[in-house]
mmCIF file of C-alpha atoms in Angstrom:
data_model
loop_
_atom_site.group_PDB
_atom_site.id
_atom_site.type_symbol
_atom_site.label_atom_id
_atom_site.label_comp_id
_atom_site.label_asym_id
_atom_site.label_seq_id
_atom_site.Cartn_x
_atom_site.Cartn_y
_atom_site.Cartn_z
ATOM 1 C CA UNK A 1 68.504 -20.948 -122.195
ATOM 2 C CA UNK A 2 67.533 -21.396 -118.321
ATOM 3 C CA UNK A 3 64.251 -19.828 -118.094
ATOM 4 C CA UNK A 4 64.757 -17.466 -115.464
ATOM 5 C CA UNK A 5 66.312 -15.668 -118.596
ATOM 6 C CA UNK A 6 63.914 -17.016 -121.212
ATOM 7 C CA UNK A 7 60.631 -16.468 -119.389
ATOM 8 C CA UNK A 8 60.901 -12.868 -119.639
ATOM 9 C CA UNK A 9 62.888 -13.000 -123.483
ATOM 10 C CA UNK A 10 59.612 -15.316 -124.401
ATOM 11 C CA UNK A 11 56.937 -13.147 -122.795
ATOM 12 C CA UNK A 12 58.143 -9.813 -123.785
ATOM 13 C CA UNK A 13 60.870 -9.877 -126.853
ATOM 14 C CA UNK A 14 59.771 -8.376 -130.227
ATOM 15 C CA UNK A 15 62.324 -9.770 -132.316
ATOM 16 C CA UNK A 16 61.239 -13.804 -131.785
ATOM 17 C CA UNK A 17 58.878 -14.452 -134.864
ATOM 18 C CA UNK A 18 55.684 -16.658 -134.619
ATOM 19 C CA UNK A 19 57.564 -19.407 -136.319
ATOM 20 C CA UNK A 20 59.712 -19.424 -133.124
ATOM 21 C CA UNK A 21 57.532 -19.304 -130.761
ATOM 22 C CA UNK A 22 56.117 -22.649 -132.265
ATOM 23 C CA UNK A 23 58.928 -23.829 -132.391
ATOM 24 C CA UNK A 24 59.304 -23.583 -128.512
ATOM 25 C CA UNK A 25 55.532 -24.279 -127.547
ATOM 26 C CA UNK A 26 56.333 -27.267 -129.416
ATOM 27 C CA UNK A 27 59.216 -28.864 -126.912
ATOM 28 C CA UNK A 28 59.520 -27.086 -124.521
ATOM 29 C CA UNK A 29 57.569 -27.465 -120.864
ATOM 30 C CA UNK A 30 54.512 -25.581 -118.957
ATOM 31 C CA UNK A 31 56.479 -22.811 -117.893
ATOM 32 C CA UNK A 32 57.897 -21.343 -121.099
ATOM 33 C CA UNK A 33 54.171 -21.813 -122.539
ATOM 34 C CA UNK A 34 52.520 -20.182 -120.329
ATOM 35 C CA UNK A 35 55.331 -17.052 -120.810
ATOM 36 C CA UNK A 36 54.083 -17.150 -124.606
ATOM 37 C CA UNK A 37 50.511 -17.315 -123.785
ATOM 38 C CA UNK A 38 51.240 -13.603 -121.911
ATOM 39 C CA UNK A 39 52.198 -12.183 -124.642
ATOM 40 C CA UNK A 40 51.079 -8.958 -125.986
ATOM 41 C CA UNK A 41 50.483 -10.311 -129.470
ATOM 42 C CA UNK A 42 49.770 -14.067 -129.760
ATOM 43 C CA UNK A 43 49.941 -15.229 -133.413
ATOM 44 C CA UNK A 44 46.824 -18.040 -134.559
ATOM 45 C CA UNK A 45 49.757 -20.801 -135.164
ATOM 46 C CA UNK A 46 51.171 -20.025 -132.027
ATOM 47 C CA UNK A 47 47.890 -20.853 -129.829
ATOM 48 C CA UNK A 48 46.660 -23.190 -131.449
ATOM 49 C CA UNK A 49 49.974 -25.378 -130.271
ATOM 50 C CA UNK A 50 49.718 -23.221 -126.522
ATOM 51 C CA UNK A 51 45.596 -25.105 -127.004
ATOM 52 C CA UNK A 52 46.998 -28.029 -127.468
ATOM 53 C CA UNK A 53 49.704 -28.485 -125.125
ATOM 54 C CA UNK A 54 49.090 -26.262 -122.545
ATOM 55 C CA UNK A 55 48.200 -26.749 -118.969
ATOM 56 C CA UNK A 56 45.227 -25.165 -117.630
ATOM 57 C CA UNK A 57 47.423 -22.231 -116.165
ATOM 58 C CA UNK A 58 48.114 -21.905 -119.916
ATOM 59 C CA UNK A 59 45.162 -21.985 -121.218
ATOM 60 C CA UNK A 60 43.659 -19.499 -118.679
ATOM 61 C CA UNK A 61 46.222 -17.308 -119.388
ATOM 62 C CA UNK A 62 45.747 -17.532 -123.057
ATOM 63 C CA UNK A 63 41.822 -16.471 -122.875
ATOM 64 C CA UNK A 64 42.070 -14.087 -120.615
ATOM 65 C CA UNK A 65 44.735 -12.634 -123.040
ATOM 66 C CA UNK A 66 42.837 -9.942 -125.292
ATOM 67 C CA UNK A 67 46.181 -9.645 -127.592
ATOM 68 C CA UNK A 68 45.210 -13.496 -128.222
ATOM 69 C CA UNK A 69 43.952 -14.262 -131.640
ATOM 70 C CA UNK A 70 42.936 -18.106 -132.048
ATOM 71 C CA UNK A 71 41.845 -19.993 -135.631
ATOM 72 C CA UNK A 72 38.241 -21.592 -136.399
ATOM 73 C CA UNK A 73 39.710 -24.981 -134.993
ATOM 74 C CA UNK A 74 41.715 -23.406 -132.072
ATOM 75 C CA UNK A 75 38.666 -21.839 -130.568
ATOM 76 C CA UNK A 76 36.628 -25.043 -131.321
ATOM 77 C CA UNK A 77 39.634 -27.064 -128.488
ATOM 78 C CA UNK A 78 39.378 -24.150 -126.839
ATOM 79 C CA UNK A 79 35.153 -24.709 -125.935
ATOM 80 C CA UNK A 80 36.010 -28.035 -125.740
ATOM 81 C CA UNK A 81 38.315 -27.815 -123.029
ATOM 82 C CA UNK A 82 35.463 -25.329 -121.092
ATOM 83 C CA UNK A 83 32.632 -28.000 -120.869
ATOM 84 C CA UNK A 84 34.045 -28.679 -116.961
ATOM 85 C CA UNK A 85 35.601 -25.726 -116.328
ATOM 86 C CA UNK A 86 33.165 -22.692 -115.161
ATOM 87 C CA UNK A 87 36.518 -19.611 -115.067
ATOM 88 C CA UNK A 88 37.325 -20.709 -118.911
ATOM 89 C CA UNK A 89 34.109 -20.475 -119.763
ATOM 90 C CA UNK A 90 33.937 -17.142 -118.314
ATOM 91 C CA UNK A 91 37.061 -16.300 -119.797
ATOM 92 C CA UNK A 92 35.888 -17.580 -123.151
ATOM 93 C CA UNK A 93 32.488 -15.640 -122.918
ATOM 94 C CA UNK A 94 34.128 -12.186 -122.828
ATOM 95 C CA UNK A 95 35.354 -12.300 -125.643
ATOM 96 C CA UNK A 96 34.559 -10.287 -127.995
ATOM 97 C CA UNK A 97 36.233 -12.210 -131.466
ATOM 98 C CA UNK A 98 34.805 -15.643 -130.466
ATOM 99 C CA UNK A 99 32.076 -17.011 -133.590
ATOM 100 C CA UNK A 100 28.966 -16.603 -132.984
ATOM 101 C CA UNK A 101 28.467 -20.688 -133.296
ATOM 102 C CA UNK A 102 31.056 -21.584 -131.096
ATOM 103 C CA UNK A 103 30.005 -19.010 -128.707
ATOM 104 C CA UNK A 104 25.930 -20.504 -128.473
ATOM 105 C CA UNK A 105 28.268 -23.795 -128.052
ATOM 106 C CA UNK A 106 30.428 -22.453 -125.255
ATOM 107 C CA UNK A 107 26.815 -21.051 -123.133
ATOM 108 C CA UNK A 108 24.840 -24.164 -124.565
ATOM 109 C CA UNK A 109 28.275 -25.844 -121.749
ATOM 110 C CA UNK A 110 27.654 -23.107 -118.888
ATOM 111 C CA UNK A 111 25.145 -23.479 -115.939
ATOM 112 C CA UNK A 112 22.877 -20.116 -115.298
ATOM 113 C CA UNK A 113 25.203 -19.097 -113.157
ATOM 114 C CA UNK A 114 27.781 -18.513 -115.334
ATOM 115 C CA UNK A 115 25.279 -16.979 -118.096
ATOM 116 C CA UNK A 116 23.701 -14.324 -115.692
ATOM 117 C CA UNK A 117 27.239 -13.338 -114.780
ATOM 118 C CA UNK A 118 28.313 -13.356 -118.715
ATOM 119 C CA UNK A 119 25.083 -11.527 -118.995
ATOM 120 C CA UNK A 120 25.864 -9.095 -116.735
ATOM 121 C CA UNK A 121 29.871 -8.336 -117.800
ATOM 122 C CA UNK A 122 28.965 -7.841 -121.185
ATOM 123 C CA UNK A 123 28.856 -4.378 -122.391
ATOM 124 C CA UNK A 124 25.576 -2.838 -123.814
ATOM 125 C CA UNK A 125 26.176 -3.715 -127.326
ATOM 126 C CA UNK A 126 26.839 -7.283 -126.408
ATOM 127 C CA UNK A 127 24.195 -7.757 -123.545
ATOM 128 C CA UNK A 128 21.282 -8.303 -125.856
ATOM 129 C CA UNK A 129 23.341 -10.887 -128.406
ATOM 130 C CA UNK A 130 24.346 -12.901 -124.513
ATOM 131 C CA UNK A 131 20.668 -12.237 -123.773
ATOM 132 C CA UNK A 132 19.041 -13.596 -127.120
ATOM 133 C CA UNK A 133 21.708 -16.916 -127.260
ATOM 134 C CA UNK A 134 20.912 -17.679 -123.812
ATOM 135 C CA UNK A 135 17.120 -17.692 -124.530
ATOM 136 C CA UNK A 136 17.925 -19.474 -127.708
ATOM 137 C CA UNK A 137 19.971 -22.479 -125.817
ATOM 138 C CA UNK A 138 16.990 -22.550 -122.841
ATOM 139 C CA UNK A 139 14.970 -23.204 -125.549
ATOM 140 C CA UNK A 140 16.464 -25.819 -127.025
ATOM 141 C CA UNK A 141 17.885 -27.082 -123.879
ATOM 142 C CA UNK A 142 13.848 -27.559 -122.058
ATOM 143 C CA UNK A 143 13.730 -29.232 -125.937
ATOM 144 C CA UNK A 144 16.275 -31.909 -126.072
ATOM 145 C CA UNK A 145 16.997 -32.921 -122.647
ATOM 146 C CA UNK A 146 14.768 -35.811 -122.568
ATOM 147 C CA UNK A 147 16.549 -37.275 -125.082
ATOM 148 C CA UNK A 148 20.012 -35.552 -124.770
ATOM 149 C CA UNK A 149 21.712 -39.026 -123.649
ATOM 150 C CA UNK A 150 20.769 -42.973 -123.732
ATOM 151 C CA UNK A 151 22.089 -44.010 -120.839
ATOM 152 C CA UNK A 152 19.383 -46.321 -119.885
ATOM 153 C CA UNK A 153 19.481 -47.835 -123.557
ATOM 154 C CA UNK A 154 23.324 -48.330 -123.010
ATOM 155 C CA UNK A 155 22.809 -49.757 -119.522
ATOM 156 C CA UNK A 156 20.399 -52.429 -121.386
ATOM 157 C CA UNK A 157 22.935 -53.037 -124.421
ATOM 158 C CA UNK A 158 25.173 -53.491 -121.741
ATOM 159 C CA UNK A 159 23.926 -55.550 -119.344
ATOM 160 C CA UNK A 160 22.497 -57.917 -122.544
ATOM 161 C CA UNK A 161 26.153 -58.134 -123.608
ATOM 162 C CA UNK A 162 27.348 -59.409 -120.555
ATOM 163 C CA UNK A 163 24.485 -62.157 -119.818
ATOM 164 C CA UNK A 164 25.969 -63.144 -122.971
ATOM 165 C CA UNK A 165 29.588 -63.192 -121.920
ATOM 166 C CA UNK A 166 30.533 -60.408 -124.916
ATOM 167 C CA UNK A 167 30.869 -57.725 -122.557
ATOM 168 C CA UNK A 168 35.168 -57.270 -122.638
ATOM 169 C CA UNK A 169 37.989 -54.925 -122.961
ATOM 170 C CA UNK A 170 37.612 -55.373 -126.527
ATOM 171 C CA UNK A 171 33.814 -53.984 -126.093
ATOM 172 C CA UNK A 172 34.854 -51.523 -124.219
ATOM 173 C CA UNK A 173 38.005 -50.130 -126.901
ATOM 174 C CA UNK A 174 35.293 -50.388 -129.816
ATOM 175 C CA UNK A 175 32.827 -48.170 -127.756
ATOM 176 C CA UNK A 176 35.595 -45.925 -127.059
ATOM 177 C CA UNK A 177 36.698 -45.552 -130.683
ATOM 178 C CA UNK A 178 33.261 -45.325 -132.197
ATOM 179 C CA UNK A 179 32.966 -42.128 -129.682
ATOM 180 C CA UNK A 180 29.883 -44.151 -127.735
ATOM 181 C CA UNK A 181 30.500 -42.714 -124.363
ATOM 182 C CA UNK A 182 27.778 -44.180 -122.563
ATOM 183 C CA UNK A 183 28.181 -47.068 -123.594
ATOM 184 C CA UNK A 184 31.969 -46.800 -122.386
ATOM 185 C CA UNK A 185 30.827 -45.745 -119.109
ATOM 186 C CA UNK A 186 27.955 -48.260 -118.607
ATOM 187 C CA UNK A 187 30.405 -51.329 -119.931
ATOM 188 C CA UNK A 188 33.589 -50.239 -117.333
ATOM 189 C CA UNK A 189 31.105 -49.992 -114.657
ATOM 190 C CA UNK A 190 29.240 -53.608 -114.925
ATOM 191 C CA UNK A 191 33.072 -55.119 -115.762
ATOM 192 C CA UNK A 192 33.811 -53.090 -112.170
ATOM 193 C CA UNK A 193 30.937 -54.120 -110.391
ATOM 194 C CA UNK A 194 29.702 -50.275 -108.887
ATOM 195 C CA UNK A 195 27.396 -48.028 -110.315
ATOM 196 C CA UNK A 196 26.886 -46.121 -113.391
ATOM 197 C CA UNK A 197 26.857 -42.845 -111.687
ATOM 198 C CA UNK A 198 30.143 -42.967 -110.241
ATOM 199 C CA UNK A 199 31.732 -44.246 -113.040
ATOM 200 C CA UNK A 200 29.718 -40.981 -115.040
ATOM 201 C CA UNK A 201 31.504 -38.516 -112.340
ATOM 202 C CA UNK A 202 35.192 -39.900 -113.016
ATOM 203 C CA UNK A 203 35.025 -40.178 -116.776
ATOM 204 C CA UNK A 204 33.522 -36.067 -116.964
ATOM 205 C CA UNK A 205 36.398 -35.446 -114.036
ATOM 206 C CA UNK A 206 39.315 -33.236 -115.417
ATOM 207 C CA UNK A 207 41.486 -34.763 -113.653
ATOM 208 C CA UNK A 208 42.893 -38.299 -115.650
ATOM 209 C CA UNK A 209 43.843 -40.119 -112.938
ATOM 210 C CA UNK A 210 40.132 -40.722 -111.725
ATOM 211 C CA UNK A 211 39.713 -42.281 -115.460
ATOM 212 C CA UNK A 212 42.445 -44.448 -115.196
ATOM 213 C CA UNK A 213 41.744 -45.964 -111.615
ATOM 214 C CA UNK A 214 38.365 -47.794 -112.573
ATOM 215 C CA UNK A 215 40.402 -48.741 -115.734
ATOM 216 C CA UNK A 216 43.569 -50.358 -113.727
ATOM 217 C CA UNK A 217 40.899 -52.473 -111.100
ATOM 218 C CA UNK A 218 40.299 -54.252 -114.112
ATOM 219 C CA UNK A 219 43.814 -54.863 -116.141
ATOM 220 C CA UNK A 220 42.716 -52.802 -119.130
ATOM 221 C CA UNK A 221 45.369 -52.519 -121.413
ATOM 222 C CA UNK A 222 46.875 -48.761 -121.958
ATOM 223 C CA UNK A 223 45.614 -48.921 -125.625
ATOM 224 C CA UNK A 224 41.673 -49.075 -123.950
ATOM 225 C CA UNK A 225 42.898 -46.939 -121.379
ATOM 226 C CA UNK A 226 44.043 -44.433 -124.057
ATOM 227 C CA UNK A 227 41.032 -44.941 -126.247
ATOM 228 C CA UNK A 228 38.560 -44.185 -123.373
ATOM 229 C CA UNK A 229 41.049 -40.591 -121.950
ATOM 230 C CA UNK A 230 39.973 -39.654 -125.457
ATOM 231 C CA UNK A 231 35.985 -40.559 -125.678
ATOM 232 C CA UNK A 232 35.646 -38.948 -121.898
ATOM 233 C CA UNK A 233 38.410 -35.318 -123.398
ATOM 234 C CA UNK A 234 36.020 -32.468 -121.176
ATOM 235 C CA UNK A 235 39.180 -30.712 -121.060
ATOM 236 C CA UNK A 236 40.616 -31.216 -124.024
ATOM 237 C CA UNK A 237 44.548 -33.348 -122.753
ATOM 238 C CA UNK A 238 47.269 -32.642 -125.288
ATOM 239 C CA UNK A 239 49.769 -35.147 -125.489
ATOM 240 C CA UNK A 240 51.867 -34.728 -122.828
ATOM 241 C CA UNK A 241 49.050 -35.138 -120.624
ATOM 242 C CA UNK A 242 48.610 -38.646 -121.979
ATOM 243 C CA UNK A 243 52.333 -39.198 -121.580
ATOM 244 C CA UNK A 244 52.401 -38.178 -118.102
ATOM 245 C CA UNK A 245 48.476 -40.359 -117.870
ATOM 246 C CA UNK A 246 50.094 -43.617 -119.448
ATOM 247 C CA UNK A 247 53.473 -43.460 -116.900
ATOM 248 C CA UNK A 248 50.630 -43.351 -113.872
ATOM 249 C CA UNK A 249 49.163 -45.493 -114.905
ATOM 250 C CA UNK A 250 52.249 -48.037 -115.230
ATOM 251 C CA UNK A 251 52.709 -47.449 -111.561
ATOM 252 C CA UNK A 252 49.170 -48.116 -110.473
ATOM 253 C CA UNK A 253 48.902 -51.529 -109.540
ATOM 254 C CA UNK A 254 45.196 -53.170 -109.827
ATOM 255 C CA UNK A 255 44.977 -54.328 -106.320
ATOM 256 C CA UNK A 256 45.051 -50.583 -105.524
ATOM 257 C CA UNK A 257 43.129 -49.870 -108.131
ATOM 258 C CA UNK A 258 40.586 -51.717 -106.848
ATOM 259 C CA UNK A 259 40.787 -50.839 -103.112
ATOM 260 C CA UNK A 260 40.401 -46.923 -104.178
ATOM 261 C CA UNK A 261 37.390 -47.518 -106.282
ATOM 262 C CA UNK A 262 35.180 -49.646 -103.471
ATOM 263 C CA UNK A 263 36.388 -45.988 -101.279
ATOM 264 C CA UNK A 264 34.954 -44.066 -103.750
ATOM 265 C CA UNK A 265 31.675 -46.521 -104.277
ATOM 266 C CA UNK A 266 31.352 -46.084 -100.354
ATOM 267 C CA UNK A 267 31.174 -42.278 -100.656
ATOM 268 C CA UNK A 268 29.254 -42.202 -103.486
ATOM 269 C CA UNK A 269 26.768 -40.087 -101.881
ATOM 270 C CA UNK A 270 29.773 -37.046 -101.650
ATOM 271 C CA UNK A 271 28.621 -33.939 -104.307
ATOM 272 C CA UNK A 272 32.309 -34.052 -105.663
ATOM 273 C CA UNK A 273 34.854 -36.371 -107.425
ATOM 274 C CA UNK A 274 37.663 -37.619 -105.529
ATOM 275 C CA UNK A 275 39.387 -35.326 -105.450
ATOM 276 C CA UNK A 276 42.890 -37.500 -104.060
ATOM 277 C CA UNK A 277 44.815 -39.513 -106.610
ATOM 278 C CA UNK A 278 44.572 -43.129 -106.136
ATOM 279 C CA UNK A 279 48.189 -43.253 -104.020
ATOM 280 C CA UNK A 280 47.116 -41.194 -100.677
ATOM 281 C CA UNK A 281 43.185 -42.822 -101.019
ATOM 282 C CA UNK A 282 45.437 -46.123 -100.691
ATOM 283 C CA UNK A 283 45.670 -45.371 -97.315
ATOM 284 C CA UNK A 284 41.593 -44.590 -96.443
ATOM 285 C CA UNK A 285 40.915 -47.425 -98.698
ATOM 286 C CA UNK A 286 42.432 -50.034 -96.183
#
């Protein structure tokens, strides 16, 4: 069925069962998923698939849809995808059905500006709850901030491993599998010969290609790159995103990646993660 026909059917037809929608969501592309996300009612089993496979547009439409229901697992994944997406944080934060614990987690990830907007947008019956949760989080952050990340420990460990000849792709793969994000960042930075801050920004970007560049610069094999993508999965990348990244990684050459990485290192003083993809950055890098 052509999408010009399927789109209205997916978004409006009452004859489609949840099982029908799950089947479509598991097999079709993002345009189909976007249509399903806009239905007046979207059941939990459907939203589970949409949150897992959907791109940014799909997830944003779904989060703003008051007729969409989420399982606790689906909400948890949605909150993880909002870690570096302020607009998604706001959409999720306005939902009245989000579990309190996940609401706390969401606000913990939000900037102060986003928290203030959520307070302003909340109704009288919810505003006090938001204020109370924000106050609790502010106190928690103040207490935990000094030890929130072990960057210095990770850098010392990686330096020792490099000096003793133990720092290699295999160790980075192990760090990634164990969820040791700071060690992954420190290790990749050391192998690439660039700053921790640059790799940290790239790893936390919502762009997969930002992660691919330093990995290709040191010729990591795909299983290692995949493990790193999953370890830095702030945006909750679905399997389709991973497959696209695999194809991009195969096309990217080590020489191009090295030039792009050097270019980004020179421009590290800018506040934004490089937005262009490696192909468009190559000319600038040269």
